[in-house]
Amino acid sequence: MDCWDQSQECSCPQCRHTFTTRHELNRNTMLNEVFKKLKKTTLSFPPHQNYVGPGDVECDFCTGKKFRAVKSCLTCPASYCQTHLQPHYEGDALKHHKLVDPDRNLKEKLCEKHQKSLEIFCKTDDSCICMMCVVIEHNGHKMVELETEREEKQKQLGETLSDIKRGLVEREKTLKETRRAMEEMKVSGIGRQHFISKRG
């Protein structure tokens, strides 16, 4: 812009066309495209605040400074930041893997014998098992999906908590009634003693 103030004739730095009158400046389309591509590239990398912090699960595939995991895969088993998770969304081989919220205790969700994810609950043996265990060791046992068993146990726990709360309310009520009766006994006992002392 200062160029117009210093010279009568100016030229475009890109196309070298010369101008003697001041034109309205337009957007540099080539530079704008470069900027858009640069912005997209920058956004595809996780920003600074996605570095792993206290209490976060770290990405198992980041080298150097680790990024925070956004998902854990029970099939792999590993935890992934946004960048390293992309193949699970794009690749046909990984699309059917079981993704869960980031979990630092993935080993606890794996069968110790087969290193496969625990997906079944064996009611006969009261244990969590993988699909290999179903075929090899638990044939003929009563089994349900792990999620179904978890929901059932949660329901039972809720009912138990409700029973405990009801019991506490009843005990509190009994305690209040006992205290009230004791207060009444004290008052009537004091009144009787006062009456006896006046007669004597």
CSV table of N, CA, C and O in Angstrom, one decimal, residues 83-194:
chain,number,residue,atom,x,y,z
A,83,THR,N,-4.7,-38.9,15.9
A,83,THR,CA,-3.9,-39.1,14.7
A,83,THR,C,-3.8,-40.6,14.4
A,83,THR,O,-4.0,-41.1,13.3
A,84,HIS,N,-3.3,-41.4,15.4
A,84,HIS,CA,-3.0,-42.8,15.3
A,84,HIS,C,-4.3,-43.7,15.3
A,84,HIS,O,-4.2,-44.8,14.9
A,85,LEU,N,-5.4,-43.1,15.6
A,85,LEU,CA,-6.7,-43.8,15.6
A,85,LEU,C,-7.3,-43.9,14.2
A,85,LEU,O,-8.1,-44.8,13.9
A,86,GLN,N,-6.9,-42.9,13.3
A,86,GLN,CA,-7.5,-42.8,12.0
A,86,GLN,C,-7.6,-44.2,11.2
A,86,GLN,O,-8.6,-44.4,10.6
A,87,PRO,N,-6.6,-45.0,11.2
A,87,PRO,CA,-6.7,-46.3,10.5
A,87,PRO,C,-7.9,-47.2,11.0
A,87,PRO,O,-8.4,-47.9,10.2
A,88,HIS,N,-8.3,-47.0,12.2
A,88,HIS,CA,-9.5,-47.8,12.7
A,88,HIS,C,-10.8,-47.3,12.1
A,88,HIS,O,-11.7,-48.0,12.1
A,89,TYR,N,-10.8,-46.1,11.6
A,89,TYR,CA,-12.0,-45.5,10.9
A,89,TYR,C,-11.9,-45.7,9.4
A,89,TYR,O,-13.0,-45.8,8.8
A,90,GLU,N,-10.7,-45.8,8.9
A,90,GLU,CA,-10.6,-45.8,7.4
A,90,GLU,C,-10.3,-47.1,6.9
A,90,GLU,O,-10.8,-47.5,5.8
A,91,GLY,N,-9.5,-48.0,7.5
A,91,GLY,CA,-9.1,-49.3,7.0
A,91,GLY,C,-10.1,-50.3,7.2
A,91,GLY,O,-10.7,-50.4,8.3
A,92,ASP,N,-10.4,-51.1,6.2
A,92,ASP,CA,-11.5,-52.2,6.3
A,92,ASP,C,-11.1,-53.2,7.3
A,92,ASP,O,-12.0,-53.7,8.0
A,93,ALA,N,-9.8,-53.5,7.5
A,93,ALA,CA,-9.4,-54.5,8.4
A,93,ALA,C,-9.6,-54.2,9.9
A,93,ALA,O,-9.8,-55.0,10.7
A,94,LEU,N,-9.6,-52.8,10.2
A,94,LEU,CA,-9.7,-52.4,11.6
A,94,LEU,C,-11.0,-51.8,11.9
A,94,LEU,O,-11.3,-51.6,13.1
A,95,LYS,N,-11.9,-51.7,10.9
A,95,LYS,CA,-13.2,-51.0,11.2
A,95,LYS,C,-14.1,-51.8,12.2
A,95,LYS,O,-14.9,-51.2,12.9
A,96,HIS,N,-13.9,-53.1,12.3
A,96,HIS,CA,-14.8,-53.9,13.2
A,96,HIS,C,-14.2,-54.1,14.6
A,96,HIS,O,-14.7,-54.8,15.4
A,97,HIS,N,-13.0,-53.4,14.8
A,97,HIS,CA,-12.4,-53.6,16.2
A,97,HIS,C,-13.3,-52.9,17.2
A,97,HIS,O,-14.0,-51.9,16.9
A,98,LYS,N,-13.2,-53.4,18.5
A,98,LYS,CA,-14.0,-52.8,19.5
A,98,LYS,C,-13.3,-51.7,20.2
A,98,LYS,O,-12.3,-51.9,20.9
A,99,LEU,N,-13.8,-50.5,19.9
A,99,LEU,CA,-13.2,-49.2,20.5
A,99,LEU,C,-14.0,-48.8,21.8
A,99,LEU,O,-15.2,-48.9,21.8
A,100,VAL,N,-13.2,-48.5,22.8
A,100,VAL,CA,-13.8,-48.0,24.1
A,100,VAL,C,-13.2,-46.7,24.5
A,100,VAL,O,-12.1,-46.3,23.9
A,101,ASP,N,-13.7,-46.1,25.5
A,101,ASP,CA,-13.1,-44.9,26.1
A,101,ASP,C,-11.7,-45.2,26.5
A,101,ASP,O,-11.4,-46.4,26.9
A,102,PRO,N,-10.7,-44.3,26.5
A,102,PRO,CA,-9.4,-44.6,26.9
A,102,PRO,C,-9.3,-45.3,28.3
A,102,PRO,O,-10.0,-45.0,29.2
A,103,ASP,N,-8.5,-46.4,28.3
A,103,ASP,CA,-8.5,-47.3,29.5
A,103,ASP,C,-7.0,-47.7,29.7
A,103,ASP,O,-6.4,-48.3,28.8
A,104,ARG,N,-6.5,-47.3,30.9
A,104,ARG,CA,-5.1,-47.7,31.2
A,104,ARG,C,-5.0,-49.1,31.7
A,104,ARG,O,-3.9,-49.7,31.8
A,105,ASN,N,-6.1,-49.8,31.9
A,105,ASN,CA,-6.1,-51.2,32.4
A,105,ASN,C,-6.6,-52.2,31.4
A,105,ASN,O,-7.4,-53.0,31.7
A,106,LEU,N,-6.1,-52.0,30.2
A,106,LEU,CA,-6.5,-52.9,29.1
A,106,LEU,C,-6.2,-54.4,29.4
A,106,LEU,O,-6.9,-55.3,29.0
A,107,LYS,N,-5.1,-54.6,30.1
A,107,LYS,CA,-4.7,-56.0,30.4
A,107,LYS,C,-5.7,-56.7,31.2
A,107,LYS,O,-5.9,-57.9,31.1
A,108,GLU,N,-6.4,-56.0,32.0
A,108,GLU,CA,-7.5,-56.6,32.9
A,108,GLU,C,-8.7,-57.0,32.1
A,108,GLU,O,-9.5,-57.8,32.5
A,109,LYS,N,-8.8,-56.4,30.9
A,109,LYS,CA,-9.9,-56.7,30.0
A,109,LYS,C,-9.6,-57.8,29.0
A,109,LYS,O,-10.3,-58.1,28.1
A,110,LEU,N,-8.4,-58.4,29.2
A,110,LEU,CA,-7.9,-59.5,28.3
A,110,LEU,C,-7.9,-60.8,29.0
A,110,LEU,O,-7.5,-60.9,30.2
A,111,CYS,N,-8.2,-61.9,28.3
A,111,CYS,CA,-8.1,-63.2,28.8
A,111,CYS,C,-6.6,-63.5,29.0
A,111,CYS,O,-5.7,-63.3,28.1
A,112,GLU,N,-6.2,-64.0,30.2
A,112,GLU,CA,-4.8,-64.3,30.6
A,112,GLU,C,-4.3,-65.4,29.7
A,112,GLU,O,-3.1,-65.4,29.3
A,113,LYS,N,-5.1,-66.4,29.3
A,113,LYS,CA,-4.6,-67.5,28.6
A,113,LYS,C,-4.5,-67.2,27.1
A,113,LYS,O,-3.5,-67.6,26.4
A,114,HIS,N,-5.5,-66.5,26.5
A,114,HIS,CA,-5.5,-66.3,25.1
A,114,HIS,C,-5.2,-64.9,24.6
A,114,HIS,O,-5.1,-64.6,23.4
A,115,GLN,N,-5.1,-63.9,25.5
A,115,GLN,CA,-4.9,-62.5,25.2
A,115,GLN,C,-5.9,-62.0,24.2
A,115,GLN,O,-5.6,-61.1,23.4
A,116,LYS,N,-7.1,-62.4,24.4
A,116,LYS,CA,-8.3,-62.0,23.6
A,116,LYS,C,-9.2,-61.2,24.5
A,116,LYS,O,-9.2,-61.4,25.8
A,117,SER,N,-10.0,-60.3,24.0
A,117,SER,CA,-10.9,-59.5,24.8
A,117,SER,C,-12.0,-60.3,25.5
A,117,SER,O,-12.5,-61.3,24.9
A,118,LEU,N,-12.2,-60.0,26.8
A,118,LEU,CA,-13.3,-60.7,27.6
A,118,LEU,C,-14.6,-60.2,27.1
A,118,LEU,O,-14.9,-59.0,27.3
A,119,GLU,N,-15.4,-61.1,26.5
A,119,GLU,CA,-16.7,-60.6,25.9
A,119,GLU,C,-17.9,-61.4,26.5
A,119,GLU,O,-19.0,-61.0,26.4
A,120,ILE,N,-17.6,-62.5,27.2
A,120,ILE,CA,-18.7,-63.4,27.6
A,120,ILE,C,-18.5,-63.6,29.1
A,120,ILE,O,-17.4,-63.7,29.7
A,121,PHE,N,-19.7,-63.8,29.8
A,121,PHE,CA,-19.7,-64.2,31.2
A,121,PHE,C,-20.2,-65.6,31.4
A,121,PHE,O,-21.4,-65.9,30.9
A,122,CYS,N,-19.4,-66.5,31.9
A,122,CYS,CA,-19.8,-67.8,32.2
A,122,CYS,C,-20.5,-67.9,33.5
A,122,CYS,O,-19.9,-67.7,34.6
A,123,LYS,N,-21.9,-68.1,33.5
A,123,LYS,CA,-22.6,-68.2,34.8
A,123,LYS,C,-22.3,-69.4,35.6
A,123,LYS,O,-22.3,-69.4,36.8
A,124,THR,N,-21.9,-70.5,34.8
A,124,THR,CA,-21.6,-71.8,35.5
A,124,THR,C,-20.4,-71.6,36.4
A,124,THR,O,-20.3,-72.0,37.5
A,125,ASP,N,-19.3,-70.9,35.8
A,125,ASP,CA,-18.1,-70.8,36.6
A,125,ASP,C,-17.9,-69.4,37.2
A,125,ASP,O,-16.9,-69.1,37.8
A,126,ASP,N,-19.0,-68.5,37.0
A,126,ASP,CA,-19.0,-67.2,37.6
A,126,ASP,C,-17.7,-66.4,37.2
A,126,ASP,O,-17.0,-65.9,38.1
A,127,SER,N,-17.4,-66.4,35.9
A,127,SER,CA,-16.1,-65.7,35.4
A,127,SER,C,-16.3,-65.1,34.0
A,127,SER,O,-17.1,-65.6,33.3
A,128,CYS,N,-15.5,-64.1,33.8
A,128,CYS,CA,-15.4,-63.5,32.4
A,128,CYS,C,-14.5,-64.3,31.6
A,128,CYS,O,-13.4,-64.6,32.0
A,129,ILE,N,-14.9,-64.5,30.3
A,129,ILE,CA,-14.1,-65.4,29.4
A,129,ILE,C,-14.1,-64.7,28.0
A,129,ILE,O,-14.9,-63.9,27.7
A,130,CYS,N,-13.1,-65.2,27.2
A,130,CYS,CA,-13.0,-64.8,25.8
A,130,CYS,C,-13.7,-65.8,24.9
A,130,CYS,O,-14.1,-66.9,25.4
A,131,MET,N,-13.8,-65.5,23.6
A,131,MET,CA,-14.5,-66.5,22.7
A,131,MET,C,-13.7,-67.8,22.6
A,131,MET,O,-14.3,-68.8,22.4
A,132,MET,N,-12.4,-67.7,22.7
A,132,MET,CA,-11.6,-69.0,22.6
A,132,MET,C,-11.9,-69.9,23.8
A,132,MET,O,-12.0,-71.1,23.7
A,133,CYS,N,-12.1,-69.2,25.0
A,133,CYS,CA,-12.4,-70.0,26.2
A,133,CYS,C,-13.8,-70.7,26.0
A,133,CYS,O,-14.0,-71.8,26.5
A,134,VAL,N,-14.7,-70.0,25.4
A,134,VAL,CA,-16.1,-70.5,25.1
A,134,VAL,C,-16.0,-71.8,24.4
A,134,VAL,O,-16.6,-72.9,24.8
A,135,VAL,N,-15.2,-71.8,23.3
A,135,VAL,CA,-15.0,-73.0,22.5
A,135,VAL,C,-14.2,-74.1,23.2
A,135,VAL,O,-14.6,-75.3,23.1
A,136,ILE,N,-13.1,-73.8,23.8
A,136,ILE,CA,-12.2,-74.8,24.4
A,136,ILE,C,-12.6,-75.3,25.7
A,136,ILE,O,-12.6,-76.5,25.9
A,137,GLU,N,-13.0,-74.5,26.7
A,137,GLU,CA,-13.1,-74.9,28.1
A,137,GLU,C,-14.5,-74.8,28.6
A,137,GLU,O,-14.8,-75.4,29.7
A,138,HIS,N,-15.4,-74.1,28.0
A,138,HIS,CA,-16.7,-73.8,28.7
A,138,HIS,C,-17.9,-74.3,27.8
A,138,HIS,O,-19.0,-73.9,28.0
A,139,ASN,N,-17.7,-75.3,27.0
A,139,ASN,CA,-18.7,-75.9,26.2
A,139,ASN,C,-19.8,-76.5,27.0
A,139,ASN,O,-19.6,-77.2,28.0
A,140,GLY,N,-21.1,-76.1,26.8
A,140,GLY,CA,-22.2,-76.6,27.5
A,140,GLY,C,-22.5,-75.8,28.8
A,140,GLY,O,-23.5,-76.0,29.4
A,141,HIS,N,-21.7,-74.8,29.1
A,141,HIS,CA,-22.0,-73.9,30.3
A,141,HIS,C,-23.0,-72.9,29.9
A,141,HIS,O,-23.2,-72.6,28.8
A,142,LYS,N,-23.7,-72.4,31.0
A,142,LYS,CA,-24.6,-71.3,30.8
A,142,LYS,C,-23.8,-70.0,30.7
A,142,LYS,O,-23.1,-69.6,31.6
A,143,MET,N,-24.0,-69.3,29.6
A,143,MET,CA,-23.3,-68.0,29.3
A,143,MET,C,-24.2,-66.9,28.8
A,143,MET,O,-25.2,-67.2,28.2
A,144,VAL,N,-23.7,-65.7,29.1
A,144,VAL,CA,-24.4,-64.5,28.5
A,144,VAL,C,-23.3,-63.5,28.1
A,144,VAL,O,-22.2,-63.6,28.5
A,145,GLU,N,-23.7,-62.5,27.3
A,145,GLU,CA,-22.8,-61.4,27.0
A,145,GLU,C,-22.4,-60.7,28.2
A,145,GLU,O,-23.2,-60.5,29.2
A,146,LEU,N,-21.2,-60.2,28.3
A,146,LEU,CA,-20.6,-59.5,29.4
A,146,LEU,C,-21.4,-58.3,29.8
A,146,LEU,O,-21.7,-58.1,30.9
A,147,GLU,N,-21.9,-57.6,28.8
A,147,GLU,CA,-22.7,-56.4,29.0
A,147,GLU,C,-24.0,-56.7,29.6
A,147,GLU,O,-24.5,-56.0,30.5
A,148,THR,N,-24.6,-57.8,29.2
A,148,THR,CA,-25.9,-58.3,29.8
A,148,THR,C,-25.7,-58.6,31.3
A,148,THR,O,-26.6,-58.2,32.1
A,149,GLU,N,-24.7,-59.3,31.6
A,149,GLU,CA,-24.4,-59.6,33.0
A,149,GLU,C,-24.1,-58.4,33.8
A,149,GLU,O,-24.6,-58.3,35.0
A,150,ARG,N,-23.4,-57.4,33.3
A,150,ARG,CA,-23.1,-56.2,34.0
A,150,ARG,C,-24.3,-55.4,34.3
A,150,ARG,O,-24.5,-55.0,35.4
A,151,GLU,N,-25.3,-55.4,33.3
A,151,GLU,CA,-26.5,-54.7,33.5
A,151,GLU,C,-27.4,-55.4,34.6
A,151,GLU,O,-28.0,-54.7,35.5
A,152,GLU,N,-27.4,-56.7,34.6
A,152,GLU,CA,-28.1,-57.5,35.6
A,152,GLU,C,-27.5,-57.3,37.0
A,152,GLU,O,-28.2,-57.0,38.0
A,153,LYS,N,-26.2,-57.3,37.1
A,153,LYS,CA,-25.5,-57.1,38.4
A,153,LYS,C,-25.8,-55.7,38.9
A,153,LYS,O,-26.0,-55.4,40.1
A,154,GLN,N,-25.8,-54.7,38.0
A,154,GLN,CA,-26.0,-53.3,38.4
A,154,GLN,C,-27.5,-53.2,38.9
A,154,GLN,O,-27.7,-52.4,39.9
A,155,LYS,N,-28.4,-53.9,38.3
A,155,LYS,CA,-29.8,-53.8,38.7
A,155,LYS,C,-29.9,-54.4,40.1
A,155,LYS,O,-30.6,-53.9,41.0
A,156,GLN,N,-29.2,-55.6,40.3
A,156,GLN,CA,-29.3,-56.2,41.6
A,156,GLN,C,-28.6,-55.3,42.7
A,156,GLN,O,-29.2,-55.2,43.8
A,157,LEU,N,-27.5,-54.7,42.4
A,157,LEU,CA,-26.9,-53.7,43.3
A,157,LEU,C,-27.8,-52.6,43.6
A,157,LEU,O,-27.9,-52.2,44.8
A,158,GLY,N,-28.5,-52.1,42.6
A,158,GLY,CA,-29.5,-51.0,42.9
A,158,GLY,C,-30.6,-51.4,43.8
A,158,GLY,O,-31.0,-50.7,44.7
A,159,GLU,N,-31.1,-52.7,43.6
A,159,GLU,CA,-32.1,-53.2,44.5
A,159,GLU,C,-31.6,-53.4,45.9
A,159,GLU,O,-32.3,-53.0,46.9
A,160,THR,N,-30.4,-53.9,46.1
A,160,THR,CA,-29.8,-54.0,47.4
A,160,THR,C,-29.6,-52.7,48.1
A,160,THR,O,-29.9,-52.6,49.3
A,161,LEU,N,-29.1,-51.7,47.3
A,161,LEU,CA,-29.0,-50.3,47.9
A,161,LEU,C,-30.3,-49.8,48.4
A,161,LEU,O,-30.4,-49.1,49.4
A,162,SER,N,-31.4,-50.0,47.6
A,162,SER,CA,-32.7,-49.5,47.9
A,162,SER,C,-33.2,-50.2,49.2
A,162,SER,O,-33.7,-49.5,50.1
A,163,ASP,N,-32.9,-51.5,49.4
A,163,ASP,CA,-33.3,-52.3,50.6
A,163,ASP,C,-32.5,-51.7,51.8
A,163,ASP,O,-33.1,-51.5,52.9
A,164,ILE,N,-31.2,-51.4,51.6
A,164,ILE,CA,-30.4,-50.8,52.7
A,164,ILE,C,-30.9,-49.5,53.1
A,164,ILE,O,-31.1,-49.2,54.3
A,165,LYS,N,-31.3,-48.6,52.1
A,165,LYS,CA,-31.8,-47.3,52.4
A,165,LYS,C,-33.1,-47.4,53.2
A,165,LYS,O,-33.4,-46.7,54.1
A,166,ARG,N,-34.0,-48.3,52.7
A,166,ARG,CA,-35.3,-48.5,53.4
A,166,ARG,C,-35.1,-48.9,54.9
A,166,ARG,O,-35.7,-48.4,55.8
A,167,GLY,N,-34.1,-49.9,55.1
A,167,GLY,CA,-33.8,-50.3,56.4
A,167,GLY,C,-33.3,-49.2,57.3
A,167,GLY,O,-33.6,-49.1,58.5
A,168,LEU,N,-32.4,-48.3,56.7
A,168,LEU,CA,-31.9,-47.2,57.4
A,168,LEU,C,-33.0,-46.2,57.8
A,168,LEU,O,-33.0,-45.7,59.0
A,169,VAL,N,-33.9,-46.0,56.9
A,169,VAL,CA,-35.1,-45.1,57.2
A,169,VAL,C,-35.9,-45.7,58.4
A,169,VAL,O,-36.3,-44.9,59.3
A,170,GLU,N,-36.1,-47.0,58.3
A,170,GLU,CA,-36.9,-47.6,59.4
A,170,GLU,C,-36.2,-47.5,60.7
A,170,GLU,O,-36.8,-47.2,61.7
A,171,ARG,N,-34.9,-47.8,60.7
A,171,ARG,CA,-34.1,-47.7,62.0
A,171,ARG,C,-34.1,-46.2,62.5
A,171,ARG,O,-34.2,-46.0,63.7
A,172,GLU,N,-34.0,-45.3,61.6
A,172,GLU,CA,-34.0,-43.9,62.0
A,172,GLU,C,-35.4,-43.5,62.7
A,172,GLU,O,-35.4,-42.8,63.7
A,173,LYS,N,-36.4,-44.0,62.1
A,173,LYS,CA,-37.8,-43.8,62.6
A,173,LYS,C,-37.9,-44.4,64.0
A,173,LYS,O,-38.4,-43.8,64.9
A,174,THR,N,-37.4,-45.7,64.1
A,174,THR,CA,-37.5,-46.4,65.4
A,174,THR,C,-36.7,-45.6,66.5
A,174,THR,O,-37.1,-45.4,67.6
A,175,LEU,N,-35.5,-45.1,66.1
A,175,LEU,CA,-34.6,-44.4,67.0
A,175,LEU,C,-35.3,-43.1,67.4
A,175,LEU,O,-35.3,-42.8,68.6
A,176,LYS,N,-36.0,-42.4,66.5
A,176,LYS,CA,-36.7,-41.2,66.9
A,176,LYS,C,-37.8,-41.5,67.9
A,176,LYS,O,-38.0,-40.7,68.8
A,177,GLU,N,-38.6,-42.5,67.6
A,177,GLU,CA,-39.7,-42.9,68.5
A,177,GLU,C,-39.1,-43.3,69.9
A,177,GLU,O,-39.7,-42.9,70.9
A,178,THR,N,-38.0,-44.0,69.9
A,178,THR,CA,-37.4,-44.4,71.2
A,178,THR,C,-37.0,-43.1,72.0
A,178,THR,O,-37.2,-43.0,73.2
A,179,ARG,N,-36.3,-42.2,71.3
A,179,ARG,CA,-35.9,-40.9,71.9
A,179,ARG,C,-37.1,-40.1,72.5
A,179,ARG,O,-37.0,-39.6,73.6
A,180,ARG,N,-38.2,-40.1,71.7
A,180,ARG,CA,-39.4,-39.3,72.1
A,180,ARG,C,-40.0,-40.0,73.4
A,180,ARG,O,-40.4,-39.3,74.3
A,181,ALA,N,-40.0,-41.3,73.4
A,181,ALA,CA,-40.6,-42.1,74.5
A,181,ALA,C,-39.7,-41.8,75.8
A,181,ALA,O,-40.2,-41.6,76.9
A,182,MET,N,-38.4,-41.8,75.6
A,182,MET,CA,-37.5,-41.5,76.7
A,182,MET,C,-37.7,-40.1,77.2
A,182,MET,O,-37.7,-39.9,78.5
A,183,GLU,N,-37.8,-39.2,76.3
A,183,GLU,CA,-38.1,-37.8,76.8
A,183,GLU,C,-39.4,-37.7,77.6
A,183,GLU,O,-39.5,-37.0,78.6
A,184,GLU,N,-40.4,-38.4,77.1
A,184,GLU,CA,-41.7,-38.4,77.8
A,184,GLU,C,-41.6,-39.0,79.2
A,184,GLU,O,-42.2,-38.5,80.1
A,185,MET,N,-40.8,-40.1,79.2
A,185,MET,CA,-40.6,-40.7,80.5
A,185,MET,C,-39.8,-39.8,81.5
A,185,MET,O,-40.2,-39.7,82.7
A,186,LYS,N,-38.8,-39.1,81.0
A,186,LYS,CA,-38.1,-38.2,81.8
A,186,LYS,C,-39.0,-37.1,82.4
A,186,LYS,O,-39.0,-36.7,83.5
A,187,VAL,N,-39.8,-36.5,81.5
A,187,VAL,CA,-40.7,-35.4,81.8
A,187,VAL,C,-41.7,-35.9,82.9
A,187,VAL,O,-42.0,-35.3,83.9
A,188,SER,N,-42.3,-37.1,82.6
A,188,SER,CA,-43.3,-37.6,83.5
A,188,SER,C,-42.7,-38.0,84.8
A,188,SER,O,-43.2,-37.9,85.9
A,189,GLY,N,-41.4,-38.5,84.8
A,189,GLY,CA,-40.7,-38.9,86.0
A,189,GLY,C,-40.3,-37.7,86.8
A,189,GLY,O,-40.5,-37.7,88.0
A,190,ILE,N,-39.9,-36.6,86.2
A,190,ILE,CA,-39.6,-35.3,86.9
A,190,ILE,C,-40.9,-34.8,87.5
A,190,ILE,O,-40.9,-34.3,88.7
A,191,GLY,N,-42.0,-34.8,86.8
A,191,GLY,CA,-43.3,-34.3,87.3
A,191,GLY,C,-43.7,-35.1,88.5
A,191,GLY,O,-44.2,-34.5,89.5
A,192,ARG,N,-43.6,-36.4,88.5
A,192,ARG,CA,-44.0,-37.3,89.6
A,192,ARG,C,-43.1,-37.0,90.8
A,192,ARG,O,-43.6,-36.9,91.9
A,193,GLN,N,-41.8,-36.8,90.6
A,193,GLN,CA,-40.9,-36.5,91.7
A,193,GLN,C,-41.3,-35.2,92.4
A,193,GLN,O,-41.3,-35.0,93.6
A,194,HIS,N,-41.6,-34.2,91.5
A,194,HIS,CA,-42.0,-32.9,92.0
A,194,HIS,C,-43.3,-33.0,92.8
A,194,HIS,O,-43.4,-32.4,93.9
